[in-house]
PDB file of C-alpha atoms in Angstrom:
ATOM      1  CA  MET A   1       9.983-144.709 344.479  1.00  0.00           C
ATOM      2  CA  THR A   2       9.459-148.011 342.748  1.00  0.00           C
ATOM      3  CA  LYS A   3      11.634-149.555 340.097  1.00  0.00           C
ATOM      4  CA  GLN A   4      10.261-148.919 336.613  1.00  0.00           C
ATOM      5  CA  GLU A   5      10.391-151.704 334.055  1.00  0.00           C
ATOM      6  CA  ASP A   6       8.263-152.906 331.191  1.00  0.00           C
ATOM      7  CA  HIS A   7       8.868-156.648 331.317  1.00  0.00           C
ATOM      8  CA  GLY A   8       7.403-157.614 334.712  1.00  0.00           C
ATOM      9  CA  LEU A   9      10.686-159.159 335.840  1.00  0.00           C
ATOM     10  CA  VAL A  10      13.200-157.606 338.181  1.00  0.00           C
ATOM     11  CA  TRP A  11      16.533-159.362 338.826  1.00  0.00           C
ATOM     12  CA  ASP A  12      18.983-161.520 336.897  1.00  0.00           C
ATOM     13  CA  VAL A  13      22.122-163.416 337.720  1.00  0.00           C
ATOM     14  CA  GLU A  14      24.677-161.480 335.704  1.00  0.00           C
ATOM     15  CA  HIS A  15      27.858-162.999 334.310  1.00  0.00           C
ATOM     16  CA  ILE A  16      30.405-160.191 334.536  1.00  0.00           C
ATOM     17  CA  LEU A  17      32.575-161.900 331.933  1.00  0.00           C
ATOM     18  CA  PRO A  18      29.990-163.154 329.422  1.00  0.00           C
ATOM     19  CA  LYS A  19      29.543-166.914 329.563  1.00  0.00           C
ATOM     20  CA  ILE A  20      29.422-167.121 325.763  1.00  0.00           C
ATOM     21  CA  LEU A  21      32.958-165.671 325.599  1.00  0.00           C
ATOM     22  CA  TYR A  22      34.336-167.193 328.803  1.00  0.00           C
ATOM     23  CA  PRO A  23      32.465-170.482 329.385  1.00  0.00           C
ATOM     24  CA  GLN A  24      35.151-171.631 331.814  1.00  0.00           C
ATOM     25  CA  PHE A  25      33.868-168.991 334.285  1.00  0.00           C
ATOM     26  CA  THR A  26      30.139-169.717 333.964  1.00  0.00           C
ATOM     27  CA  PHE A  27      29.919-171.014 337.553  1.00  0.00           C
ATOM     28  CA  GLU A  28      32.791-169.000 339.065  1.00  0.00           C
ATOM     29  CA  PRO A  29      31.293-167.183 342.097  1.00  0.00           C
ATOM     30  CA  LEU A  30      33.403-164.064 341.465  1.00  0.00           C
ATOM     31  CA  ASN A  31      31.956-163.892 337.956  1.00  0.00           C
ATOM     32  CA  LEU A  32      28.360-163.805 339.192  1.00  0.00           C
ATOM     33  CA  ALA A  33      26.424-160.794 340.418  1.00  0.00           C
ATOM     34  CA  VAL A  34      22.836-159.683 340.822  1.00  0.00           C
ATOM     35  CA  ALA A  35      21.755-157.162 338.184  1.00  0.00           C
ATOM     36  CA  CYS A  36      18.510-155.651 337.041  1.00  0.00           C
ATOM     37  CA  LYS A  37      17.092-157.055 333.814  1.00  0.00           C
ATOM     38  CA  GLU A  38      17.744-153.834 331.892  1.00  0.00           C
ATOM     39  CA  CYS A  39      21.442-153.672 332.844  1.00  0.00           C
ATOM     40  CA  ASN A  40      21.926-157.358 332.094  1.00  0.00           C
ATOM     41  CA  ARG A  41      20.186-157.068 328.722  1.00  0.00           C
ATOM     42  CA  SER A  42      22.192-153.974 327.807  1.00  0.00           C
ATOM     43  CA  LYS A  43      25.550-155.456 328.762  1.00  0.00           C
ATOM     44  CA  TRP A  44      24.616-158.858 327.334  1.00  0.00           C
ATOM     45  CA  ASN A  45      27.698-160.372 325.654  1.00  0.00           C
ATOM     46  CA  LYS A  46      29.953-157.323 325.580  1.00  0.00           C
ATOM     47  CA  ASP A  47      33.538-158.261 326.256  1.00  0.00           C
ATOM     48  CA  VAL A  48      34.657-156.253 329.286  1.00  0.00           C
ATOM     49  CA  VAL A  49      38.093-157.861 329.592  1.00  0.00           C
ATOM     50  CA  ILE A  50      41.018-155.595 328.772  1.00  0.00           C
ATOM     51  CA  LYS A  51      43.372-158.359 327.605  1.00  0.00           C
ATOM     52  CA  PRO A  52      41.392-161.553 326.898  1.00  0.00           C
ATOM     53  CA  SER A  53      44.595-163.407 326.008  1.00  0.00           C
ATOM     54  CA  ASN A  54      45.698-163.136 329.659  1.00  0.00           C
ATOM     55  CA  LEU A  55      42.742-165.248 330.814  1.00  0.00           C
ATOM     56  CA  CYS A  56      43.022-169.002 330.591  1.00  0.00           C
ATOM     57  CA  ASN A  57      41.467-171.009 333.384  1.00  0.00           C
ATOM     58  CA  GLU A  58      42.212-168.711 336.291  1.00  0.00           C
ATOM     59  CA  TYR A  59      39.701-165.978 337.059  1.00  0.00           C
ATOM     60  CA  LEU A  60      40.682-162.383 337.772  1.00  0.00           C
ATOM     61  CA  SER A  61      42.051-161.572 341.221  1.00  0.00           C
ATOM     62  CA  THR A  62      41.538-157.791 340.897  1.00  0.00           C
ATOM     63  CA  SER A  63      39.377-155.494 338.804  1.00  0.00           C
ATOM     64  CA  THR A  64      42.292-154.090 336.811  1.00  0.00           C
ATOM     65  CA  GLY A  65      41.573-156.591 334.036  1.00  0.00           C
ATOM     66  CA  VAL A  66      38.041-155.357 333.281  1.00  0.00           C
ATOM     67  CA  THR A  67      36.744-152.156 331.717  1.00  0.00           C
ATOM     68  CA  ILE A  68      33.604-151.832 333.870  1.00  0.00           C
ATOM     69  CA  VAL A  69      32.924-151.666 337.597  1.00  0.00           C
ATOM     70  CA  HIS A  70      33.431-155.182 338.976  1.00  0.00           C
ATOM     71  CA  PRO A  71      30.988-155.695 341.860  1.00  0.00           C
ATOM     72  CA  HIS A  72      33.344-157.951 343.814  1.00  0.00           C
ATOM     73  CA  PHE A  73      36.478-155.821 343.521  1.00  0.00           C
ATOM     74  CA  ASP A  74      35.348-152.204 342.979  1.00  0.00           C
ATOM     75  CA  LYS A  75      33.200-149.887 345.062  1.00  0.00           C
ATOM     76  CA  TYR A  76      30.317-148.794 342.843  1.00  0.00           C
ATOM     77  CA  GLU A  77      30.039-145.389 344.514  1.00  0.00           C
ATOM     78  CA  GLU A  78      33.667-144.604 343.642  1.00  0.00           C
ATOM     79  CA  HIS A  79      32.779-144.825 339.943  1.00  0.00           C
ATOM     80  CA  ILE A  80      29.042-144.175 339.627  1.00  0.00           C
ATOM     81  CA  GLN A  81      26.967-141.642 341.525  1.00  0.00           C
ATOM     82  CA  VAL A  82      23.224-142.093 341.866  1.00  0.00           C
ATOM     83  CA  ILE A  83      21.501-138.711 341.919  1.00  0.00           C
ATOM     84  CA  ARG A  84      17.967-138.030 343.029  1.00  0.00           C
ATOM     85  CA  TYR A  85      16.498-135.034 341.226  1.00  0.00           C
ATOM     86  CA  GLY A  86      13.203-133.785 342.495  1.00  0.00           C
ATOM     87  CA  GLU A  87      10.703-136.168 343.975  1.00  0.00           C
ATOM     88  CA  ASN A  88      10.537-138.981 341.413  1.00  0.00           C
ATOM     89  CA  ARG A  89      13.624-138.617 339.265  1.00  0.00           C
ATOM     90  CA  ILE A  90      16.779-140.641 339.593  1.00  0.00           C
ATOM     91  CA  PHE A  91      19.787-140.944 337.345  1.00  0.00           C
ATOM     92  CA  HIS A  92      23.397-142.122 337.323  1.00  0.00           C
ATOM     93  CA  THR A  93      26.595-140.356 336.366  1.00  0.00           C
ATOM     94  CA  ALA A  94      30.283-141.214 336.385  1.00  0.00           C
ATOM     95  CA  VAL A  95      32.204-139.930 339.414  1.00  0.00           C
ATOM     96  CA  ASN A  96      35.059-137.573 338.516  1.00  0.00           C
ATOM     97  CA  ASP A  97      35.024-138.803 334.924  1.00  0.00           C
ATOM     98  CA  SER A  98      35.891-142.334 336.088  1.00  0.00           C
ATOM     99  CA  ILE A  99      36.748-144.445 333.051  1.00  0.00           C
ATOM    100  CA  LYS A 100      35.164-147.510 334.637  1.00  0.00           C
ATOM    101  CA  GLY A 101      32.154-145.394 335.578  1.00  0.00           C
ATOM    102  CA  ASN A 102      31.762-144.157 331.999  1.00  0.00           C
ATOM    103  CA  ASN A 103      32.231-147.667 330.601  1.00  0.00           C
ATOM    104  CA  THR A 104      29.638-149.077 333.015  1.00  0.00           C
ATOM    105  CA  PHE A 105      27.264-146.198 332.184  1.00  0.00           C
ATOM    106  CA  HIS A 106      27.409-147.152 328.509  1.00  0.00           C
ATOM    107  CA  ALA A 107      27.585-150.959 328.883  1.00  0.00           C
ATOM    108  CA  CYS A 108      24.488-151.014 331.102  1.00  0.00           C
ATOM    109  CA  ASN A 109      22.690-148.213 329.236  1.00  0.00           C
ATOM    110  CA  LEU A 110      22.285-146.073 332.336  1.00  0.00           C
ATOM    111  CA  MET A 111      21.267-143.260 329.983  1.00  0.00           C
ATOM    112  CA  ARG A 112      17.789-144.788 330.212  1.00  0.00           C
ATOM    113  CA  PHE A 113      17.448-143.240 333.687  1.00  0.00           C
ATOM    114  CA  LEU A 114      18.213-139.781 332.318  1.00  0.00           C
ATOM    115  CA  GLN A 115      15.745-140.291 329.508  1.00  0.00           C
ATOM    116  CA  SER A 116      12.946-141.442 331.790  1.00  0.00           C
ATOM    117  CA  ALA A 117      13.726-138.763 334.380  1.00  0.00           C
ATOM    118  CA  PHE A 118      13.881-135.837 331.997  1.00  0.00           C
ATOM    119  CA  ASP A 119      12.530-136.693 328.582  1.00  0.00           C
ATOM    120  CA  PRO A 120       8.816-137.489 328.931  1.00  0.00           C
ATOM    121  CA  ASN A 121       8.025-134.049 327.486  1.00  0.00           C
ATOM    122  CA  ARG A 122      11.485-133.204 326.202  1.00  0.00           C
ATOM    123  CA  GLN A 123      12.177-131.870 329.707  1.00  0.00           C
ATOM    124  CA  PHE A 124      15.732-133.219 329.597  1.00  0.00           C
ATOM    125  CA  LYS A 125      16.556-131.051 326.575  1.00  0.00           C
ATOM    126  CA  ARG A 126      14.979-127.996 328.193  1.00  0.00           C
ATOM    127  CA  ASP A 127      16.874-128.620 331.429  1.00  0.00           C
ATOM    128  CA  LEU A 128      20.116-129.079 329.476  1.00  0.00           C
ATOM    129  CA  TYR A 129      19.499-125.869 327.540  1.00  0.00           C
ATOM    130  CA  MET A 130      18.843-123.932 330.746  1.00  0.00           C
ATOM    131  CA  HIS A 131      21.965-125.400 332.379  1.00  0.00           C
ATOM    132  CA  ILE A 132      24.166-124.474 329.398  1.00  0.00           C
ATOM    133  CA  ASP A 133      22.592-121.021 329.130  1.00  0.00           C
ATOM    134  CA  ARG A 134      23.259-120.358 332.829  1.00  0.00           C
ATOM    135  CA  ALA A 135      26.851-121.663 332.514  1.00  0.00           C
ATOM    136  CA  ILE A 136      27.472-119.388 329.529  1.00  0.00           C
ATOM    137  CA  LYS A 137      26.099-116.329 331.311  1.00  0.00           C
ATOM    138  CA  GLU A 138      28.089-117.030 334.487  1.00  0.00           C
ATOM    139  CA  THR A 139      31.279-117.830 332.605  1.00  0.00           C
ATOM    140  CA  ALA A 140      30.966-114.888 330.201  1.00  0.00           C
ATOM    141  CA  GLU A 141      31.210-112.541 333.149  1.00  0.00           C
ATOM    142  CA  GLU A 142      34.635-114.025 333.917  1.00  0.00           C
ATOM    143  CA  ASN A 143      36.111-112.871 330.574  1.00  0.00           C
ATOM    144  CA  THR A 144      36.409-116.309 329.010  1.00  0.00           C
ATOM    145  CA  THR A 145      37.678-116.676 325.492  1.00  0.00           C
ATOM    146  CA  THR A 146      35.547-118.026 322.662  1.00  0.00           C
ATOM    147  CA  GLN A 147      37.670-121.175 322.711  1.00  0.00           C
ATOM    148  CA  GLU A 148      37.066-121.682 326.450  1.00  0.00           C
ATOM    149  CA  MET A 149      33.339-121.055 325.998  1.00  0.00           C
ATOM    150  CA  SER A 150      33.217-123.592 323.177  1.00  0.00           C
ATOM    151  CA  ALA A 151      34.942-126.159 325.402  1.00  0.00           C
ATOM    152  CA  ILE A 152      32.429-125.524 328.204  1.00  0.00           C
ATOM    153  CA  ILE A 153      29.461-126.033 325.863  1.00  0.00           C
ATOM    154  CA  LYS A 154      30.922-129.119 324.191  1.00  0.00           C
ATOM    155  CA  THR A 155      31.760-130.687 327.557  1.00  0.00           C
ATOM    156  CA  ALA A 156      28.265-130.042 328.948  1.00  0.00           C
ATOM    157  CA  VAL A 157      26.535-131.466 325.882  1.00  0.00           C
ATOM    158  CA  TYR A 158      28.929-134.413 325.502  1.00  0.00           C
ATOM    159  CA  THR A 159      28.533-135.335 329.170  1.00  0.00           C
ATOM    160  CA  ALA A 160      24.750-135.235 328.915  1.00  0.00           C
ATOM    161  CA  ILE A 161      24.318-137.262 325.738  1.00  0.00           C
ATOM    162  CA  ARG A 162      27.020-139.919 325.862  1.00  0.00           C
TER     163      ARG A 162
END
């Protein structure tokens, strides 16, 4: 499988803490990472620091101060799972509802993988419908309440579209 992009470029040097917001860390090695163009463009200048007032001239020593997966301190696979679906489909999802995984998913617009994997012919929506329909049928046999069924449907849809 080859990487799909529409700009003809592939990799960027990413500033984890945006250089426009934290110019003092522009050349800090721990603030630099390799990222694909799409992730870098999506994240752009989003502030990922939990408490910006705690940062002066000393860079982070752990990832607890940032809202996304920090490539030098976190293990990506503990927060984001890459799933291969079929022969040419790939997408990302947060592991065990990881907050950092979810934040990274949104900051880097990883939804684009789901859209390209499933939505060329509205296949994503059909697959989601079939998944929810199957979950309802399987769960209904277990005497679930209407409230529980509603929670199952809302969770499935919310997870797929956020």
